[in-house]
mmCIF file with all atom_site columns, C-alpha atoms in Angstrom:
data_model
loop_
_atom_site.group_PDB
_atom_site.id
_atom_site.type_symbol
_atom_site.label_atom_id
_atom_site.label_alt_id
_atom_site.label_comp_id
_atom_site.label_asym_id
_atom_site.label_entity_id
_atom_site.label_seq_id
_atom_site.pdbx_PDB_ins_code
_atom_site.Cartn_x
_atom_site.Cartn_y
_atom_site.Cartn_z
_atom_site.occupancy
_atom_site.B_iso_or_equiv
_atom_site.pdbx_formal_charge
_atom_site.auth_seq_id
_atom_site.auth_comp_id
_atom_site.auth_asym_id
_atom_site.auth_atom_id
_atom_site.pdbx_PDB_model_num
ATOM 1   C CA . UNK A 1 1   ? -16.397 15.485  94.872  1.00 0.00 ? 823 UNK A CA 1
ATOM 2   C CA . UNK A 1 2   ? -15.562 18.994  94.964  1.00 0.00 ? 824 UNK A CA 1
ATOM 3   C CA . UNK A 1 3   ? -13.061 20.413  97.436  1.00 0.00 ? 825 UNK A CA 1
ATOM 4   C CA . UNK A 1 4   ? -14.460 21.583  100.404 1.00 0.00 ? 826 UNK A CA 1
ATOM 5   C CA . UNK A 1 5   ? -13.429 24.374  102.912 1.00 0.00 ? 827 UNK A CA 1
ATOM 6   C CA . UNK A 1 6   ? -11.784 22.353  105.557 1.00 0.00 ? 828 UNK A CA 1
ATOM 7   C CA . UNK A 1 7   ? -10.192 23.484  108.953 1.00 0.00 ? 829 UNK A CA 1
ATOM 8   C CA . UNK A 1 8   ? -7.763  21.486  111.167 1.00 0.00 ? 830 UNK A CA 1
ATOM 9   C CA . UNK A 1 9   ? -7.874  21.824  114.940 1.00 0.00 ? 831 UNK A CA 1
ATOM 10  C CA . UNK A 1 10  ? -6.743  19.618  117.675 1.00 0.00 ? 832 UNK A CA 1
ATOM 11  C CA . UNK A 1 11  ? -9.106  17.057  119.063 1.00 0.00 ? 833 UNK A CA 1
ATOM 12  C CA . UNK A 1 12  ? -11.726 17.632  121.988 1.00 0.00 ? 834 UNK A CA 1
ATOM 13  C CA . UNK A 1 13  ? -13.701 15.225  124.269 1.00 0.00 ? 835 UNK A CA 1
ATOM 14  C CA . UNK A 1 14  ? -16.814 16.125  122.443 1.00 0.00 ? 836 UNK A CA 1
ATOM 15  C CA . UNK A 1 15  ? -15.644 14.780  119.286 1.00 0.00 ? 837 UNK A CA 1
ATOM 16  C CA . UNK A 1 16  ? -15.597 11.403  120.629 1.00 0.00 ? 838 UNK A CA 1
ATOM 17  C CA . UNK A 1 17  ? -18.904 10.125  118.731 1.00 0.00 ? 839 UNK A CA 1
ATOM 18  C CA . UNK A 1 18  ? -18.002 11.655  115.169 1.00 0.00 ? 840 UNK A CA 1
ATOM 19  C CA . UNK A 1 19  ? -14.596 10.033  115.436 1.00 0.00 ? 841 UNK A CA 1
ATOM 20  C CA . UNK A 1 20  ? -15.879 6.804   116.337 1.00 0.00 ? 842 UNK A CA 1
ATOM 21  C CA . UNK A 1 21  ? -18.441 6.773   113.381 1.00 0.00 ? 843 UNK A CA 1
ATOM 22  C CA . UNK A 1 22  ? -15.613 7.618   111.111 1.00 0.00 ? 844 UNK A CA 1
ATOM 23  C CA . UNK A 1 23  ? -13.382 4.968   112.778 1.00 0.00 ? 845 UNK A CA 1
ATOM 24  C CA . UNK A 1 24  ? -16.172 2.376   112.319 1.00 0.00 ? 846 UNK A CA 1
ATOM 25  C CA . UNK A 1 25  ? -16.767 3.255   108.405 1.00 0.00 ? 847 UNK A CA 1
ATOM 26  C CA . UNK A 1 26  ? -13.085 2.963   107.432 1.00 0.00 ? 848 UNK A CA 1
ATOM 27  C CA . UNK A 1 27  ? -11.586 0.259   109.445 1.00 0.00 ? 849 UNK A CA 1
ATOM 28  C CA . UNK A 1 28  ? -12.602 -3.640  109.563 1.00 0.00 ? 850 UNK A CA 1
ATOM 29  C CA . UNK A 1 29  ? -11.400 -3.955  113.053 1.00 0.00 ? 851 UNK A CA 1
ATOM 30  C CA . UNK A 1 30  ? -11.783 -0.408  114.828 1.00 0.00 ? 852 UNK A CA 1
ATOM 31  C CA . UNK A 1 31  ? -10.692 1.085   118.129 1.00 0.00 ? 853 UNK A CA 1
ATOM 32  C CA . UNK A 1 32  ? -13.623 1.039   120.846 1.00 0.00 ? 854 UNK A CA 1
ATOM 33  C CA . UNK A 1 33  ? -14.958 4.416   121.938 1.00 0.00 ? 855 UNK A CA 1
ATOM 34  C CA . UNK A 1 34  ? -13.104 4.008   125.314 1.00 0.00 ? 856 UNK A CA 1
ATOM 35  C CA . UNK A 1 35  ? -9.897  3.542   123.569 1.00 0.00 ? 857 UNK A CA 1
ATOM 36  C CA . UNK A 1 36  ? -10.648 6.563   121.555 1.00 0.00 ? 858 UNK A CA 1
ATOM 37  C CA . UNK A 1 37  ? -11.670 8.559   124.539 1.00 0.00 ? 859 UNK A CA 1
ATOM 38  C CA . UNK A 1 38  ? -8.476  7.228   126.340 1.00 0.00 ? 860 UNK A CA 1
ATOM 39  C CA . UNK A 1 39  ? -6.322  8.769   123.272 1.00 0.00 ? 861 UNK A CA 1
ATOM 40  C CA . UNK A 1 40  ? -8.374  12.067  123.426 1.00 0.00 ? 862 UNK A CA 1
ATOM 41  C CA . UNK A 1 41  ? -7.690  12.429  126.920 1.00 0.00 ? 863 UNK A CA 1
ATOM 42  C CA . UNK A 1 42  ? -3.770  11.926  126.516 1.00 0.00 ? 864 UNK A CA 1
ATOM 43  C CA . UNK A 1 43  ? -1.430  14.909  126.862 1.00 0.00 ? 865 UNK A CA 1
ATOM 44  C CA . UNK A 1 44  ? 0.015   16.745  124.003 1.00 0.00 ? 866 UNK A CA 1
ATOM 45  C CA . UNK A 1 45  ? 3.608   15.528  124.878 1.00 0.00 ? 867 UNK A CA 1
ATOM 46  C CA . UNK A 1 46  ? 2.352   12.018  124.385 1.00 0.00 ? 868 UNK A CA 1
ATOM 47  C CA . UNK A 1 47  ? 0.194   12.243  121.310 1.00 0.00 ? 869 UNK A CA 1
ATOM 48  C CA . UNK A 1 48  ? -1.039  14.575  118.892 1.00 0.00 ? 870 UNK A CA 1
ATOM 49  C CA . UNK A 1 49  ? -4.549  14.266  117.465 1.00 0.00 ? 871 UNK A CA 1
ATOM 50  C CA . UNK A 1 50  ? -6.347  16.591  114.872 1.00 0.00 ? 872 UNK A CA 1
ATOM 51  C CA . UNK A 1 51  ? -9.496  16.439  113.321 1.00 0.00 ? 873 UNK A CA 1
ATOM 52  C CA . UNK A 1 52  ? -10.524 18.112  109.944 1.00 0.00 ? 874 UNK A CA 1
ATOM 53  C CA . UNK A 1 53  ? -13.951 19.735  110.170 1.00 0.00 ? 875 UNK A CA 1
ATOM 54  C CA . UNK A 1 54  ? -16.435 20.823  107.073 1.00 0.00 ? 876 UNK A CA 1
ATOM 55  C CA . UNK A 1 55  ? -16.312 24.599  107.695 1.00 0.00 ? 877 UNK A CA 1
ATOM 56  C CA . UNK A 1 56  ? -19.713 25.020  106.465 1.00 0.00 ? 878 UNK A CA 1
ATOM 57  C CA . UNK A 1 57  ? -21.448 22.164  108.509 1.00 0.00 ? 879 UNK A CA 1
ATOM 58  C CA . UNK A 1 58  ? -18.682 22.088  111.310 1.00 0.00 ? 880 UNK A CA 1
ATOM 59  C CA . UNK A 1 59  ? -18.784 18.526  111.536 1.00 0.00 ? 881 UNK A CA 1
ATOM 60  C CA . UNK A 1 60  ? -15.811 16.261  111.463 1.00 0.00 ? 882 UNK A CA 1
ATOM 61  C CA . UNK A 1 61  ? -14.740 14.621  108.391 1.00 0.00 ? 883 UNK A CA 1
ATOM 62  C CA . UNK A 1 62  ? -11.380 13.007  109.032 1.00 0.00 ? 884 UNK A CA 1
ATOM 63  C CA . UNK A 1 63  ? -8.806  12.888  111.709 1.00 0.00 ? 885 UNK A CA 1
ATOM 64  C CA . UNK A 1 64  ? -5.035  11.656  112.283 1.00 0.00 ? 886 UNK A CA 1
ATOM 65  C CA . UNK A 1 65  ? -3.512  10.639  115.325 1.00 0.00 ? 887 UNK A CA 1
ATOM 66  C CA . UNK A 1 66  ? 0.161   9.672   116.300 1.00 0.00 ? 888 UNK A CA 1
ATOM 67  C CA . UNK A 1 67  ? 1.937   8.837   119.502 1.00 0.00 ? 889 UNK A CA 1
ATOM 68  C CA . UNK A 1 68  ? 5.430   10.175  120.602 1.00 0.00 ? 890 UNK A CA 1
ATOM 69  C CA . UNK A 1 69  ? 8.415   8.797   122.000 1.00 0.00 ? 891 UNK A CA 1
ATOM 70  C CA . UNK A 1 70  ? 11.506  10.566  122.159 1.00 0.00 ? 892 UNK A CA 1
ATOM 71  C CA . UNK A 1 71  ? 12.230  12.026  118.810 1.00 0.00 ? 893 UNK A CA 1
ATOM 72  C CA . UNK A 1 72  ? 10.152  9.377   116.839 1.00 0.00 ? 894 UNK A CA 1
ATOM 73  C CA . UNK A 1 73  ? 6.427   9.888   116.096 1.00 0.00 ? 895 UNK A CA 1
ATOM 74  C CA . UNK A 1 74  ? 4.120   6.730   115.097 1.00 0.00 ? 896 UNK A CA 1
ATOM 75  C CA . UNK A 1 75  ? 1.098   7.333   113.199 1.00 0.00 ? 897 UNK A CA 1
ATOM 76  C CA . UNK A 1 76  ? -1.819  4.944   114.304 1.00 0.00 ? 898 UNK A CA 1
ATOM 77  C CA . UNK A 1 77  ? -4.686  6.148   112.396 1.00 0.00 ? 899 UNK A CA 1
ATOM 78  C CA . UNK A 1 78  ? -5.579  8.555   109.654 1.00 0.00 ? 900 UNK A CA 1
ATOM 79  C CA . UNK A 1 79  ? -9.209  8.298   108.229 1.00 0.00 ? 901 UNK A CA 1
ATOM 80  C CA . UNK A 1 80  ? -11.525 10.375  106.319 1.00 0.00 ? 902 UNK A CA 1
ATOM 81  C CA . UNK A 1 81  ? -15.217 10.105  106.068 1.00 0.00 ? 903 UNK A CA 1
ATOM 82  C CA . UNK A 1 82  ? -16.200 8.093   102.890 1.00 0.00 ? 904 UNK A CA 1
ATOM 83  C CA . UNK A 1 83  ? -18.288 11.134  101.389 1.00 0.00 ? 905 UNK A CA 1
ATOM 84  C CA . UNK A 1 84  ? -15.052 13.372  101.864 1.00 0.00 ? 906 UNK A CA 1
ATOM 85  C CA . UNK A 1 85  ? -12.405 10.985  100.319 1.00 0.00 ? 907 UNK A CA 1
ATOM 86  C CA . UNK A 1 86  ? -10.515 11.958  97.313  1.00 0.00 ? 908 UNK A CA 1
ATOM 87  C CA . UNK A 1 87  ? -10.751 15.837  98.047  1.00 0.00 ? 909 UNK A CA 1
ATOM 88  C CA . UNK A 1 88  ? -7.293  16.003  99.815  1.00 0.00 ? 910 UNK A CA 1
ATOM 89  C CA . UNK A 1 89  ? -8.122  15.901  103.165 1.00 0.00 ? 911 UNK A CA 1
ATOM 90  C CA . UNK A 1 90  ? -6.111  13.273  104.119 1.00 0.00 ? 912 UNK A CA 1
ATOM 91  C CA . UNK A 1 91  ? -2.985  15.075  102.251 1.00 0.00 ? 913 UNK A CA 1
ATOM 92  C CA . UNK A 1 92  ? -4.116  18.196  104.246 1.00 0.00 ? 914 UNK A CA 1
ATOM 93  C CA . UNK A 1 93  ? -4.076  16.378  107.810 1.00 0.00 ? 915 UNK A CA 1
ATOM 94  C CA . UNK A 1 94  ? -0.943  14.452  107.214 1.00 0.00 ? 916 UNK A CA 1
ATOM 95  C CA . UNK A 1 95  ? 0.832   17.639  105.979 1.00 0.00 ? 917 UNK A CA 1
ATOM 96  C CA . UNK A 1 96  ? -0.456  19.544  109.275 1.00 0.00 ? 918 UNK A CA 1
ATOM 97  C CA . UNK A 1 97  ? 0.639   16.927  111.403 1.00 0.00 ? 919 UNK A CA 1
ATOM 98  C CA . UNK A 1 98  ? 4.162   16.503  109.774 1.00 0.00 ? 920 UNK A CA 1
ATOM 99  C CA . UNK A 1 99  ? 4.659   20.339  109.978 1.00 0.00 ? 921 UNK A CA 1
ATOM 100 C CA . UNK A 1 100 ? 3.787   20.215  113.671 1.00 0.00 ? 922 UNK A CA 1
ATOM 101 C CA . UNK A 1 101 ? 6.032   17.249  114.279 1.00 0.00 ? 923 UNK A CA 1
ATOM 102 C CA . UNK A 1 102 ? 9.045   19.094  112.569 1.00 0.00 ? 924 UNK A CA 1
ATOM 103 C CA . UNK A 1 103 ? 8.407   22.000  114.755 1.00 0.00 ? 925 UNK A CA 1
ATOM 104 C CA . UNK A 1 104 ? 8.544   19.743  118.114 1.00 0.00 ? 926 UNK A CA 1
ATOM 105 C CA . UNK A 1 105 ? 11.803  18.585  116.976 1.00 0.00 ? 927 UNK A CA 1
ATOM 106 C CA . UNK A 1 106 ? 10.482  15.103  116.185 1.00 0.00 ? 928 UNK A CA 1
ATOM 107 C CA . UNK A 1 107 ? 13.108  13.492  113.686 1.00 0.00 ? 929 UNK A CA 1
ATOM 108 C CA . UNK A 1 108 ? 11.209  10.144  112.388 1.00 0.00 ? 930 UNK A CA 1
ATOM 109 C CA . UNK A 1 109 ? 7.836   9.100   111.559 1.00 0.00 ? 931 UNK A CA 1
ATOM 110 C CA . UNK A 1 110 ? 6.725   5.590   111.375 1.00 0.00 ? 932 UNK A CA 1
ATOM 111 C CA . UNK A 1 111 ? 3.547   3.793   110.592 1.00 0.00 ? 933 UNK A CA 1
ATOM 112 C CA . UNK A 1 112 ? 1.930   0.484   109.623 1.00 0.00 ? 934 UNK A CA 1
ATOM 113 C CA . UNK A 1 113 ? -0.472  0.386   106.813 1.00 0.00 ? 935 UNK A CA 1
ATOM 114 C CA . UNK A 1 114 ? -2.314  -2.618  105.263 1.00 0.00 ? 936 UNK A CA 1
ATOM 115 C CA . UNK A 1 115 ? -0.767  -3.986  102.293 1.00 0.00 ? 937 UNK A CA 1
ATOM 116 C CA . UNK A 1 116 ? -4.039  -3.970  100.545 1.00 0.00 ? 938 UNK A CA 1
ATOM 117 C CA . UNK A 1 117 ? -4.705  -0.310  101.099 1.00 0.00 ? 939 UNK A CA 1
ATOM 118 C CA . UNK A 1 118 ? -3.124  1.273   97.682  1.00 0.00 ? 940 UNK A CA 1
ATOM 119 C CA . UNK A 1 119 ? -4.794  4.747   98.354  1.00 0.00 ? 941 UNK A CA 1
ATOM 120 C CA . UNK A 1 120 ? -2.927  5.061   101.667 1.00 0.00 ? 942 UNK A CA 1
ATOM 121 C CA . UNK A 1 121 ? 0.197   3.474   100.395 1.00 0.00 ? 943 UNK A CA 1
ATOM 122 C CA . UNK A 1 122 ? 0.058   5.971   97.651  1.00 0.00 ? 944 UNK A CA 1
ATOM 123 C CA . UNK A 1 123 ? -0.463  8.968   99.916  1.00 0.00 ? 945 UNK A CA 1
ATOM 124 C CA . UNK A 1 124 ? 2.313   7.996   102.295 1.00 0.00 ? 946 UNK A CA 1
ATOM 125 C CA . UNK A 1 125 ? 4.508   7.573   99.254  1.00 0.00 ? 947 UNK A CA 1
ATOM 126 C CA . UNK A 1 126 ? 3.704   11.070  98.191  1.00 0.00 ? 948 UNK A CA 1
ATOM 127 C CA . UNK A 1 127 ? 4.922   12.386  101.436 1.00 0.00 ? 949 UNK A CA 1
ATOM 128 C CA . UNK A 1 128 ? 8.239   10.586  100.961 1.00 0.00 ? 950 UNK A CA 1
ATOM 129 C CA . UNK A 1 129 ? 7.310   7.591   103.469 1.00 0.00 ? 951 UNK A CA 1
ATOM 130 C CA . UNK A 1 130 ? 9.700   4.401   102.415 1.00 0.00 ? 952 UNK A CA 1
ATOM 131 C CA . UNK A 1 131 ? 8.679   0.864   103.148 1.00 0.00 ? 953 UNK A CA 1
ATOM 132 C CA . UNK A 1 132 ? 11.174  -0.761  105.078 1.00 0.00 ? 954 UNK A CA 1
ATOM 133 C CA . UNK A 1 133 ? 9.641   -3.969  105.981 1.00 0.00 ? 955 UNK A CA 1
ATOM 134 C CA . UNK A 1 134 ? 6.715   -6.182  105.725 1.00 0.00 ? 956 UNK A CA 1
ATOM 135 C CA . UNK A 1 135 ? 4.886   -7.313  108.846 1.00 0.00 ? 957 UNK A CA 1
ATOM 136 C CA . UNK A 1 136 ? 3.519   -10.641 108.147 1.00 0.00 ? 958 UNK A CA 1
ATOM 137 C CA . UNK A 1 137 ? -0.096  -11.278 109.494 1.00 0.00 ? 959 UNK A CA 1
ATOM 138 C CA . UNK A 1 138 ? 0.108   -7.767  111.527 1.00 0.00 ? 960 UNK A CA 1
ATOM 139 C CA . UNK A 1 139 ? -3.485  -7.549  111.565 1.00 0.00 ? 961 UNK A CA 1
ATOM 140 C CA . UNK A 1 140 ? -6.132  -9.349  113.470 1.00 0.00 ? 962 UNK A CA 1
ATOM 141 C CA . UNK A 1 141 ? -7.608  -10.863 110.156 1.00 0.00 ? 963 UNK A CA 1
ATOM 142 C CA . UNK A 1 142 ? -4.315  -12.211 109.003 1.00 0.00 ? 964 UNK A CA 1
ATOM 143 C CA . UNK A 1 143 ? -3.461  -9.205  106.621 1.00 0.00 ? 965 UNK A CA 1
ATOM 144 C CA . UNK A 1 144 ? 0.155   -8.209  106.077 1.00 0.00 ? 966 UNK A CA 1
ATOM 145 C CA . UNK A 1 145 ? 1.261   -4.709  106.869 1.00 0.00 ? 967 UNK A CA 1
ATOM 146 C CA . UNK A 1 146 ? 3.852   -2.411  105.221 1.00 0.00 ? 968 UNK A CA 1
ATOM 147 C CA . UNK A 1 147 ? 6.069   -0.622  107.875 1.00 0.00 ? 969 UNK A CA 1
ATOM 148 C CA . UNK A 1 148 ? 6.646   2.710   106.450 1.00 0.00 ? 970 UNK A CA 1
ATOM 149 C CA . UNK A 1 149 ? 9.407   5.492   107.405 1.00 0.00 ? 971 UNK A CA 1
ATOM 150 C CA . UNK A 1 150 ? 9.877   9.206   106.886 1.00 0.00 ? 972 UNK A CA 1
ATOM 151 C CA . UNK A 1 151 ? 12.756  11.315  108.123 1.00 0.00 ? 973 UNK A CA 1
ATOM 152 C CA . UNK A 1 152 ? 11.736  14.839  109.058 1.00 0.00 ? 974 UNK A CA 1
#
């Protein structure tokens, strides 16, 4: 697929439905609408939540969310609509978030990723995340996770 004209902005409450659809499309065990709504409504000093939109259609094509604690950010989800994958949108979202976290004085970013999710692992390594542990049976279906970290 050709690269699209993508805009990144802060999440809004009216984004809930589109985010939920992307969540269901991408994750075996997905967040509920209520949990996504809770995360949208949190204050910026507690979390960062951005969406990528297709500039032509204004539709949400991806999102990234992390929670903040002191000088550490924990990325919980990064997802891109299937039809928009492999267009660099995940990289754009991650880069945007990391730049924002650096400006905020965050020193460390951590995340977990399914051991089987090679595309995501490749993306995180491209941004200099390092594997530091394997979390055995981390996910509800019993799959292991890689615990990754990046210093900003």
